[in-house]
Coordinates of C-alpha atoms in Angstrom, one line a residue:
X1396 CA -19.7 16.2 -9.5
X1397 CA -17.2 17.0 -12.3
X1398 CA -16.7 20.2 -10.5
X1399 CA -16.1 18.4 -7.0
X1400 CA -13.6 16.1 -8.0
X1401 CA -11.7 18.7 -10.7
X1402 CA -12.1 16.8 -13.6
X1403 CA -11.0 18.9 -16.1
X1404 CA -8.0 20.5 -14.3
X1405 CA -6.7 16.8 -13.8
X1406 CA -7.6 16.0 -17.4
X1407 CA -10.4 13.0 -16.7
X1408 CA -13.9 12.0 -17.1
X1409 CA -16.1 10.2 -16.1
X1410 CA -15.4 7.1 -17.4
X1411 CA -11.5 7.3 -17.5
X1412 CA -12.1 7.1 -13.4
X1413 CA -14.8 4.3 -13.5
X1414 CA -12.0 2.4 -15.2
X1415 CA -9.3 3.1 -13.0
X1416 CA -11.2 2.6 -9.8
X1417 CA -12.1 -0.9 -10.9
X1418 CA -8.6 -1.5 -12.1
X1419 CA -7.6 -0.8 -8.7
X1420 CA -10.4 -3.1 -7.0
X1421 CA -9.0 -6.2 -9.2
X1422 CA -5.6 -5.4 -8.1
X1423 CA -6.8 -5.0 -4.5
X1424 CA -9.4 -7.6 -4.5
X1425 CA -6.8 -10.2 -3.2
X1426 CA -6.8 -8.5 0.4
X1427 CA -10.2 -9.8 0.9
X1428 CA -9.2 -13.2 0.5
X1429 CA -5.3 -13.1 1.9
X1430 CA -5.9 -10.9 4.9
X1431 CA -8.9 -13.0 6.9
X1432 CA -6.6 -16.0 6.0
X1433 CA -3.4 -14.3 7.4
X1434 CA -5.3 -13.2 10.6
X1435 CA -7.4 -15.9 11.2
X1436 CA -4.3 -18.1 12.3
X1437 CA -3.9 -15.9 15.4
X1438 CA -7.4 -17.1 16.2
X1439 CA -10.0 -15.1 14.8
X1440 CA -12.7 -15.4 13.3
X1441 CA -12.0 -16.2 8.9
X1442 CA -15.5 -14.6 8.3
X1443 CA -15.6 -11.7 10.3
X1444 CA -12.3 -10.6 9.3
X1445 CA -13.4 -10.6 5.8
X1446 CA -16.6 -8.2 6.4
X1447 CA -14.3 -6.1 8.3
X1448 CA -11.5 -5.6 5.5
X1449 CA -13.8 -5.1 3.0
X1450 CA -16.1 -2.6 5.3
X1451 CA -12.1 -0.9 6.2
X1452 CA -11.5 -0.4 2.8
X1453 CA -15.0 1.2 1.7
X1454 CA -14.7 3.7 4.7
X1455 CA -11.0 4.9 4.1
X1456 CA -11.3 4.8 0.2
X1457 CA -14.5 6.8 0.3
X1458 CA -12.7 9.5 2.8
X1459 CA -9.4 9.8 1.3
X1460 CA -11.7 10.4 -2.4
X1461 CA -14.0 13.0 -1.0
X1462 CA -11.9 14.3 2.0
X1463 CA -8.8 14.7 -0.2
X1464 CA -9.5 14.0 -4.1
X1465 CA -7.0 11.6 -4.3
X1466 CA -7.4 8.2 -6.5
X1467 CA -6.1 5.9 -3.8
X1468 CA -7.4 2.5 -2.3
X1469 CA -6.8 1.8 1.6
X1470 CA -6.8 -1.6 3.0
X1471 CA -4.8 -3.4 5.7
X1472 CA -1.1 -3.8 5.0
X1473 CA 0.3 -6.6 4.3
X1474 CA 3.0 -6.2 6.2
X1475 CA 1.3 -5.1 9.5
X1476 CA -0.7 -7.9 9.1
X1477 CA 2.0 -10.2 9.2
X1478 CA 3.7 -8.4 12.0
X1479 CA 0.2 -8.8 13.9
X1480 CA -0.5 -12.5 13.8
X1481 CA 3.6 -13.7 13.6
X1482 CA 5.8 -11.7 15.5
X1483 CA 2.8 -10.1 18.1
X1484 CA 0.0 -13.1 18.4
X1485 CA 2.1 -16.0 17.9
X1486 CA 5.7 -14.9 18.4
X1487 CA 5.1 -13.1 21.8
X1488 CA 2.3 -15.0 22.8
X1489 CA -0.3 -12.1 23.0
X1490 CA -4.3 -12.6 22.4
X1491 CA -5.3 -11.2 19.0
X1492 CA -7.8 -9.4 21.1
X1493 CA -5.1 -7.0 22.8
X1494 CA -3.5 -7.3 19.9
X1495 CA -6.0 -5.0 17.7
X1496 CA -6.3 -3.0 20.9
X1497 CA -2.6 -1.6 20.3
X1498 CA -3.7 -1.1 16.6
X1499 CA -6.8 1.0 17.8
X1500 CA -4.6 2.6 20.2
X1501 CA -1.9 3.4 17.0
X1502 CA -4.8 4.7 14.8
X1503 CA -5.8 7.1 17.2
X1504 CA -2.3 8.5 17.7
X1505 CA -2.3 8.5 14.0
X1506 CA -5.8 10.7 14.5
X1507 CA -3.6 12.9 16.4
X1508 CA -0.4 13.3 14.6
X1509 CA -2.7 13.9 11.6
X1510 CA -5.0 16.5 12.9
X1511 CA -1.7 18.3 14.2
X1512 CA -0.4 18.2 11.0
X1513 CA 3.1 16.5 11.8
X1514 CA 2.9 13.8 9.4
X1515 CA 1.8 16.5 6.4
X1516 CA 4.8 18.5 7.9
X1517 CA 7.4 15.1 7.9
X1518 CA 6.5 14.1 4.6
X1519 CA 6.9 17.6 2.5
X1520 CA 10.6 18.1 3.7
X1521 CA 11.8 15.5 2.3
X1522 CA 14.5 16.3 0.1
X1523 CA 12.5 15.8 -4.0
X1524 CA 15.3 13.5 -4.5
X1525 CA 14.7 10.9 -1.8
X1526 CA 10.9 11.2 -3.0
X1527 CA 11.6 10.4 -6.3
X1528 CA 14.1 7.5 -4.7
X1529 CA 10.7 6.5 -2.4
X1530 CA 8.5 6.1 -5.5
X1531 CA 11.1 4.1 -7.9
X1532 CA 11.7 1.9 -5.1
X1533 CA 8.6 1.0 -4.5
X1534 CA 7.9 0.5 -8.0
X1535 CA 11.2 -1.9 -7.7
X1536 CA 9.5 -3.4 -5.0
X1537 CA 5.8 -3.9 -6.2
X1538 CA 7.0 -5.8 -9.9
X1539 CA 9.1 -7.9 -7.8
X1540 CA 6.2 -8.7 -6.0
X1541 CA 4.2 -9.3 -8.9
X1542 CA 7.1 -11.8 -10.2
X1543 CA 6.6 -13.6 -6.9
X1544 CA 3.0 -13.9 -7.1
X1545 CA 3.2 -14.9 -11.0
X1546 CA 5.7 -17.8 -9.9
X1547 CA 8.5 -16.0 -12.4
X1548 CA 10.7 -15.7 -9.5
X1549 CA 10.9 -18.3 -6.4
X1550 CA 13.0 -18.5 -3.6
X1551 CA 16.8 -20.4 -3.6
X1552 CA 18.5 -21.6 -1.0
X1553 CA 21.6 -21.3 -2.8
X1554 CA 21.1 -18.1 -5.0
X1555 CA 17.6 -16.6 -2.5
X1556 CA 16.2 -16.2 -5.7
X1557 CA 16.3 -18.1 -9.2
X1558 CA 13.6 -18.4 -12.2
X1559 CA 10.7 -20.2 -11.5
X1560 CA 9.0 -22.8 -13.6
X1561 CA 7.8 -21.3 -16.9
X1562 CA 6.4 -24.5 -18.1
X1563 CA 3.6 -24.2 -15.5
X1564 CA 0.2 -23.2 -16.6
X1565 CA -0.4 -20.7 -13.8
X1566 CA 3.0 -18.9 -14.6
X1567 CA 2.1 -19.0 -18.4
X1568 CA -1.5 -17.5 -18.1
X1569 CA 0.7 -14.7 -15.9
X1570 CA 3.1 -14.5 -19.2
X1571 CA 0.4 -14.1 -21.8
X1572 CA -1.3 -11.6 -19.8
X1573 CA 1.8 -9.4 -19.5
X1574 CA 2.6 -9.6 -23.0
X1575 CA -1.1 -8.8 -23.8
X1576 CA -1.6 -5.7 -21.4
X1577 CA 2.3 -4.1 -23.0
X1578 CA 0.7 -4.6 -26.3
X1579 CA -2.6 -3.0 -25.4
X1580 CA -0.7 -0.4 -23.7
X1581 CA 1.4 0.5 -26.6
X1582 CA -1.0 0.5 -28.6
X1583 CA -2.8 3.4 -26.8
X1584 CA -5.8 1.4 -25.9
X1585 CA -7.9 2.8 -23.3
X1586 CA -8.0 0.9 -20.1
X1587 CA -5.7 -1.8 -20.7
X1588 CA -4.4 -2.9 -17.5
X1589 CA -8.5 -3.9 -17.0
X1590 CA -8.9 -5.3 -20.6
X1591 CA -5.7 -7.6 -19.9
X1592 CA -6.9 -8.9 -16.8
X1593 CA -10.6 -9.2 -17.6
X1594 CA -9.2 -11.5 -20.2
X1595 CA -6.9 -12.9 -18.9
X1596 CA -9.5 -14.2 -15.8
X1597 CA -11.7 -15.3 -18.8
X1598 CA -9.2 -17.7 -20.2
X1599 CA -8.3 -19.2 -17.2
X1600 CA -11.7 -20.3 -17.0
X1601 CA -12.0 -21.7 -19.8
X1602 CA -8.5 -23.7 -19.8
X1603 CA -9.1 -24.7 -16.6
X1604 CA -6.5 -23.1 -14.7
X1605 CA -8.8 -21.0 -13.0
X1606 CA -11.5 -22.4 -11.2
X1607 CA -15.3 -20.5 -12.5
X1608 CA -17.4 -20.2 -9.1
X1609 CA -19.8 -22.5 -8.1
X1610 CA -22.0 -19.8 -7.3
X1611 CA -22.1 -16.1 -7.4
X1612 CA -24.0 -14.5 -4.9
X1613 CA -23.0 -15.2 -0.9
X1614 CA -24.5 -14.3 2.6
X1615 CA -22.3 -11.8 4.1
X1616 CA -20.2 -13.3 7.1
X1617 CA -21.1 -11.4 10.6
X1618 CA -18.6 -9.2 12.3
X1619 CA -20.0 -10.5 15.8
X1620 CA -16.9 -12.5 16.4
X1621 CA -14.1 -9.4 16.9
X1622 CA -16.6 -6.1 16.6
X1623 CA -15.7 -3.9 19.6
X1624 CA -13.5 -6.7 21.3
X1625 CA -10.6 -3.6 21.7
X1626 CA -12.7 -1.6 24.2
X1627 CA -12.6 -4.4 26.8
X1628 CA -8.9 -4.7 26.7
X1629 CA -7.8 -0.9 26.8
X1630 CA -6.2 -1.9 30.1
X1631 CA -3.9 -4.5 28.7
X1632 CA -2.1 -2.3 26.5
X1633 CA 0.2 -0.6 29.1
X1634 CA 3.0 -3.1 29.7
X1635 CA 7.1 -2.1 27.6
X1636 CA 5.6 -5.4 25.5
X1637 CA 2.5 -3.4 24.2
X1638 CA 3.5 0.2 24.3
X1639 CA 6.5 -1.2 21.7
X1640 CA 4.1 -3.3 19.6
X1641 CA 2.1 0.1 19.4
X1642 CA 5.6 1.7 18.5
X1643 CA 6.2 -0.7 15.3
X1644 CA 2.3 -0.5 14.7
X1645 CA 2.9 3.5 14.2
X1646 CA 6.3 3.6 12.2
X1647 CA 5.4 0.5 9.9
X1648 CA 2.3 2.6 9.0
X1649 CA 3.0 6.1 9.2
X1650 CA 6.4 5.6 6.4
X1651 CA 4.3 2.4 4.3
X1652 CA 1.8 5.2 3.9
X1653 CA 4.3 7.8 3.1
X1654 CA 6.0 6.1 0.6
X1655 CA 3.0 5.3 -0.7
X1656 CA 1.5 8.3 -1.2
X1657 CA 4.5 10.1 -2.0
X1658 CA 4.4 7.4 -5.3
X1659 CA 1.0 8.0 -6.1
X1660 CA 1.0 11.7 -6.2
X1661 CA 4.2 11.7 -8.3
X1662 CA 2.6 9.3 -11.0
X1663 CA -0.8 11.1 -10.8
X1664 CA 1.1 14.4 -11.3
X1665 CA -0.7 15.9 -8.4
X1666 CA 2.8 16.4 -6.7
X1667 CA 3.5 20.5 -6.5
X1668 CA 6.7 22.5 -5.5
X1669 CA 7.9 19.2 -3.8
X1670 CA 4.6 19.5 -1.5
X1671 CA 1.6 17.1 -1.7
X1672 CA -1.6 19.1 -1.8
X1673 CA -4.3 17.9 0.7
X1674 CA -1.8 15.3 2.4
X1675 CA -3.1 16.0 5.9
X1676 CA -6.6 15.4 4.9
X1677 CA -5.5 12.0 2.7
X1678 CA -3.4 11.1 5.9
X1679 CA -6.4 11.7 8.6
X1680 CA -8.5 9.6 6.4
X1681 CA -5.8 6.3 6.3
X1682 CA -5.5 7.4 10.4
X1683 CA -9.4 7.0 10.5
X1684 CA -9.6 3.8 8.9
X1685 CA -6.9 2.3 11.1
X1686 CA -9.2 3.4 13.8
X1687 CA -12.4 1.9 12.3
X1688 CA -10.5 -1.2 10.9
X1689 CA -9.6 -1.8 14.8
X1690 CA -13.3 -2.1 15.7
X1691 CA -14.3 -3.5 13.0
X1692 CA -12.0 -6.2 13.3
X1693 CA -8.7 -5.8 11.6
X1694 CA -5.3 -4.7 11.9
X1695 CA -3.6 -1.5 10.5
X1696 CA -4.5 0.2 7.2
X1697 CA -2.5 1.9 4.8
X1698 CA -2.4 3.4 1.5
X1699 CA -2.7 0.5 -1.0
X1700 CA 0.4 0.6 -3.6
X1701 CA -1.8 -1.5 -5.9
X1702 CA -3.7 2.0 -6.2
X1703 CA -0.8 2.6 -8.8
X1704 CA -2.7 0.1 -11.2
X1705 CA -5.5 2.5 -11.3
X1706 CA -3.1 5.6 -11.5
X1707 CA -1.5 4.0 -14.5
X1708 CA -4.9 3.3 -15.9
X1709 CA -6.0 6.9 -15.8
X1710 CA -7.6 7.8 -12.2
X1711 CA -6.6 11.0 -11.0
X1712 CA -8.8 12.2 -9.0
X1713 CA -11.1 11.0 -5.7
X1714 CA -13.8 9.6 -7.9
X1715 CA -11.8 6.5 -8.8
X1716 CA -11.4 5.7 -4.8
X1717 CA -15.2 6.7 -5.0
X1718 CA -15.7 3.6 -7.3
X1719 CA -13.5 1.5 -5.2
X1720 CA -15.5 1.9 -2.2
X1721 CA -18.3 1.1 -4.4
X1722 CA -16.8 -2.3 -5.7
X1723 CA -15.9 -3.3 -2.4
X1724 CA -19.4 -2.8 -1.4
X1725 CA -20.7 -4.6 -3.8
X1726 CA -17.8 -7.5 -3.4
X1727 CA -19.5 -8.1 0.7
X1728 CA -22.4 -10.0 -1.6
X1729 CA -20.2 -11.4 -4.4
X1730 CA -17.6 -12.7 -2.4
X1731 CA -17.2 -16.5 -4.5
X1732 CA -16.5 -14.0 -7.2
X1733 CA -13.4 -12.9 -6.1
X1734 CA -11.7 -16.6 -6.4
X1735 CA -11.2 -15.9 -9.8
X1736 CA -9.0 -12.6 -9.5
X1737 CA -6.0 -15.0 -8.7
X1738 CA -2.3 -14.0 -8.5
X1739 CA -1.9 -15.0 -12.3
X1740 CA -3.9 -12.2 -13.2
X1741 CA -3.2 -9.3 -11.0
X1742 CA 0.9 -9.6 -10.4
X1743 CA 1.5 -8.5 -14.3
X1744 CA -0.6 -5.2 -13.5
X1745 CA 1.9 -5.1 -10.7
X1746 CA 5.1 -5.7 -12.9
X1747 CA 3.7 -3.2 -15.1
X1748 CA 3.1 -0.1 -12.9
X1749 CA 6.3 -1.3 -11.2
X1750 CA 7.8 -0.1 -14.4
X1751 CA 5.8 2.8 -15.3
X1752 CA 7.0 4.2 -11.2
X1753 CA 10.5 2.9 -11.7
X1754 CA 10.8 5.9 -14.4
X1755 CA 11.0 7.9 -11.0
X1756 CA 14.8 7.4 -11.4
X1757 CA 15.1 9.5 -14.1
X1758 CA 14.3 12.9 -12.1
X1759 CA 16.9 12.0 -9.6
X1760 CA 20.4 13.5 -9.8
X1761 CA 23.1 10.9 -10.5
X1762 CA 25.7 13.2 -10.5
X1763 CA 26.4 13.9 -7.2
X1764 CA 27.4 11.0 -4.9
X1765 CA 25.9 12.6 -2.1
X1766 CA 22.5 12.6 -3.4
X1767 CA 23.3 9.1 -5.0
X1768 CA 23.9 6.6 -2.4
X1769 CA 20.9 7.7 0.1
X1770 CA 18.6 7.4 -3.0
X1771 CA 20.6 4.0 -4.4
X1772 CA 20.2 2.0 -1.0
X1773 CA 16.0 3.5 -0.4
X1774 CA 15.6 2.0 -3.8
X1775 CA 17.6 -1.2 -3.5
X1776 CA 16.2 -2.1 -0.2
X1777 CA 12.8 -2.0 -0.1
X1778 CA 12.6 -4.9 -2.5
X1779 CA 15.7 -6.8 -0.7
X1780 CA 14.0 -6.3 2.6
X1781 CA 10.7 -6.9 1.6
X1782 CA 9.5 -3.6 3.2
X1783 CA 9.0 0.0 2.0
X1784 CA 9.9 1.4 5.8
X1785 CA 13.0 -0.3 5.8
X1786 CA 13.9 1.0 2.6
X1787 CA 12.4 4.4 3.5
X1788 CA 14.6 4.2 6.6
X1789 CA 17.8 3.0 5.3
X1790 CA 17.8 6.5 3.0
X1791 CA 16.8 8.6 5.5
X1792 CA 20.0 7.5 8.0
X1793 CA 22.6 7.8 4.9
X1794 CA 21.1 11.4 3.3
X1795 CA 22.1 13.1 6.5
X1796 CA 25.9 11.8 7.0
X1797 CA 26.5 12.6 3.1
X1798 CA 25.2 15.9 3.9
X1799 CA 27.3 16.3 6.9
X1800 CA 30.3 14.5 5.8
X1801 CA 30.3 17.9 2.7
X1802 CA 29.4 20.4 5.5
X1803 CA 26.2 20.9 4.1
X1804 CA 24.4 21.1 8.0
X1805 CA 22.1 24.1 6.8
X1806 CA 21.1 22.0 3.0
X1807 CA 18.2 19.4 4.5
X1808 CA 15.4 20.2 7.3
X1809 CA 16.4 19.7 11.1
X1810 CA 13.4 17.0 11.1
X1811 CA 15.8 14.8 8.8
X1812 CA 18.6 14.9 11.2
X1813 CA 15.4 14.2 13.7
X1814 CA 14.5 11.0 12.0
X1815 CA 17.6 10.1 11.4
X1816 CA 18.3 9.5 14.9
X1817 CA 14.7 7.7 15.7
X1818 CA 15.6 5.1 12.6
X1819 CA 19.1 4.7 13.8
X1820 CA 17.1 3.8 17.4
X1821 CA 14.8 2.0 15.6
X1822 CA 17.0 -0.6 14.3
X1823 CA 18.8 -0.8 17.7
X1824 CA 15.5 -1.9 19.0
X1825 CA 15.0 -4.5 16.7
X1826 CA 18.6 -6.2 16.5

């Protein structure tokens, strides 16, 4: 097993990956709860979806640990699954049903692209630069969501954003446990990030801002509801409204997972000669799971960002998404468990690993404008915007007109100057 997973080329064991794979499960465990909820208000089933994020999550996790030894979790994105029930169920009126047909469809172009190696190909020429930019943003982007969630920043009509109320207990119990997990953490301590919110969870309890579980074993909801519903509408997926749903389905996806994976290997140190090893096989298993999501009964996966917890807690290798797979497995039975891995406990991991990424900036050269402003703006936005893709985006438009504007034509990969053009479209299409 050691052998398998490269253990001591990495430089873990057995139990530093045990750690980190159930660091990552309390930092991801909040999909299990969030996504049925987000989902179920385009009209399906709460319960179903829940078996079938949690059953999405063991199958990509256990394929992008074995298939490509990476320590990364895979769940549906929070972004897509926004984009699926507002904008596509509710904002254009389409069933959910036809709906996750265009996300089956997506996943199986993802299949495609993967097998044929273009999105292994895309993603290793990008300039090291912009990946570096792509990692620290996304550590930018993940802290501010864990200030969010902790209440430490909140939403101003007159500023967009202002300090929230530190008085309140929630926001204090987020507080303490940030202050705990940096001490624990500079102290050396094995495992902290766990440690702080294990505790963390514990007081909560026991103050009462945290509500214990009135029971902890549950029956495990049935899938009948939306398993298999996107075979019987494959025919309702060719109209200009579907084919662009499918569009935003695939470019959401393809540069979420991107960025995040770009991240991951750069913090795990398992990034080589500005290449990722095994991408192709880590990308064909996020493509699968899309795929298996869909009949299952939810919309697009992606590579979790929260996997950076379990990074920055020691995983390196598949083994920790091994024991991922294995908590979600074991979560389908102890589901009234999971009320008490609240937001107060998992958004200072989030601030925490957002800062531990956001050291990506130093490996970026400052000193030449050209380089600077692509890298600047893919940083900036991605928190501003909300979005990694729009951040991811944003960079990949300006890097080619500095390039150009010095006469550097021949300096970055004709694929850049390709995607520059299809983001430049892309934003056309959605002003």
């Amino acid at each position: 097993m050691s052998q398998f997973f490269q253990f001591q080329q990495r430089g873990t064991t057995y139990k530093q990956e045990t750690i980190a794979g159930f660091t990552t499960f309390l930092s991801m465990a909040y999909i299990l709860i969030v996504n049925p909820i987000i989902l179920s208000q385009a009209g399906m089933d709460k319960g179903a979806v829940f078996t079938a994020t949690a059953l999405s999550i063991i199958v990509g996790s256990l394929m992008i640990g074995l298939l490509a030894n990476y320590p990364i979790g895979i769940g549906p994105s929070m972004g897509l699954n926004s984009f699926f029930t507002f904008s596509v169920c509710i904002g254009m009126g389409i069933p959910w049903q036809t709906a996750l047909t265009g996300v089956f469809v997506s996943g199986i172009l993802f299949v495609i692209l993967s097998m044929l190696k273009i999105r292994e190909k895309i993603i290793n020429v990008i300039p090291k630069d912009l990946k570096h930019a792509i990692g620290a943003g996304i550590g930018f982007f993940i802290a501010f969501i864990g200030l969010k969630n902790a209440g430490i920043v909140i939403g101003s009509e007159a500023t967009f954003v202002s300090l929230g109320d530190l008085k309140s207990p929630p926001t204090i119990l987020a507080i303490f446990c940030f202050i705990l997990t940096i001490i624990l953490m500079v102290r050396n301590v094995k495992g902290a990030i766990f440690l702080g919110m294990a505790i963390s969870a514990i007081i909560g309890m026991v103050v009462g801002i945290i509500d214990a579980p009135e029971k902890i074993v549950g029956a495990i909801p049935s899938m009948a509801p939306t398993f298999g519903e996107v075979f019987s509408h494959l025919d309702q997926i060719f109209t200009p409204e579907m084919i662009a749903v499918i569009f935003t389905f695939l470019f959401v996806a393809f540069f979420d997972t991107a960025g995040a994976l770009i991240a991951i290997a750069s913090q795990a140190g398992l990034m080589k000669d500005n290449e990722i090893p095994n991408a192709g096989k880590a990308l064909l298993a996020d493509s699968s799971a899309t795929v298996v999501g869909a009949v299952f009964g939810t919309s697009t996966t992606a590579a979790m960002i929260e996997s950076n917890a379990g990074i920055a807690a020691g995983g390196r290798t598949g083994f920790t998404s091994v024991i991922i797979s294995a908590c979600f497995a074991v979560a389908l039975f102890f589901s009234p468990l999971l009320g008490v891995v609240t937001a107060e406990v998992t958004s200072p991991a989030l601030i925490i690993v957002g800062a531990l990424m956001a050291m990506e900036v130093k490996q970026i050269d400052w000193s030449k404008l050209e380089i600077a402003v692509p890298a600047f703006i893919t940083i900036l936005m991605m928190p501003l915007t909300y979005s990694v893709a729009t951040g991811i985006a944003l960079g990949f438009i300006l890097y080619p007109v500095t390039m150009l504007a010095l006469g550097k034509v021949k300096a970055i990969h004709p694929i850049m100057y390709g995607l520059c053009i299809a983001f430049i479209a892309y934003f056309v299409y959605l002003s």
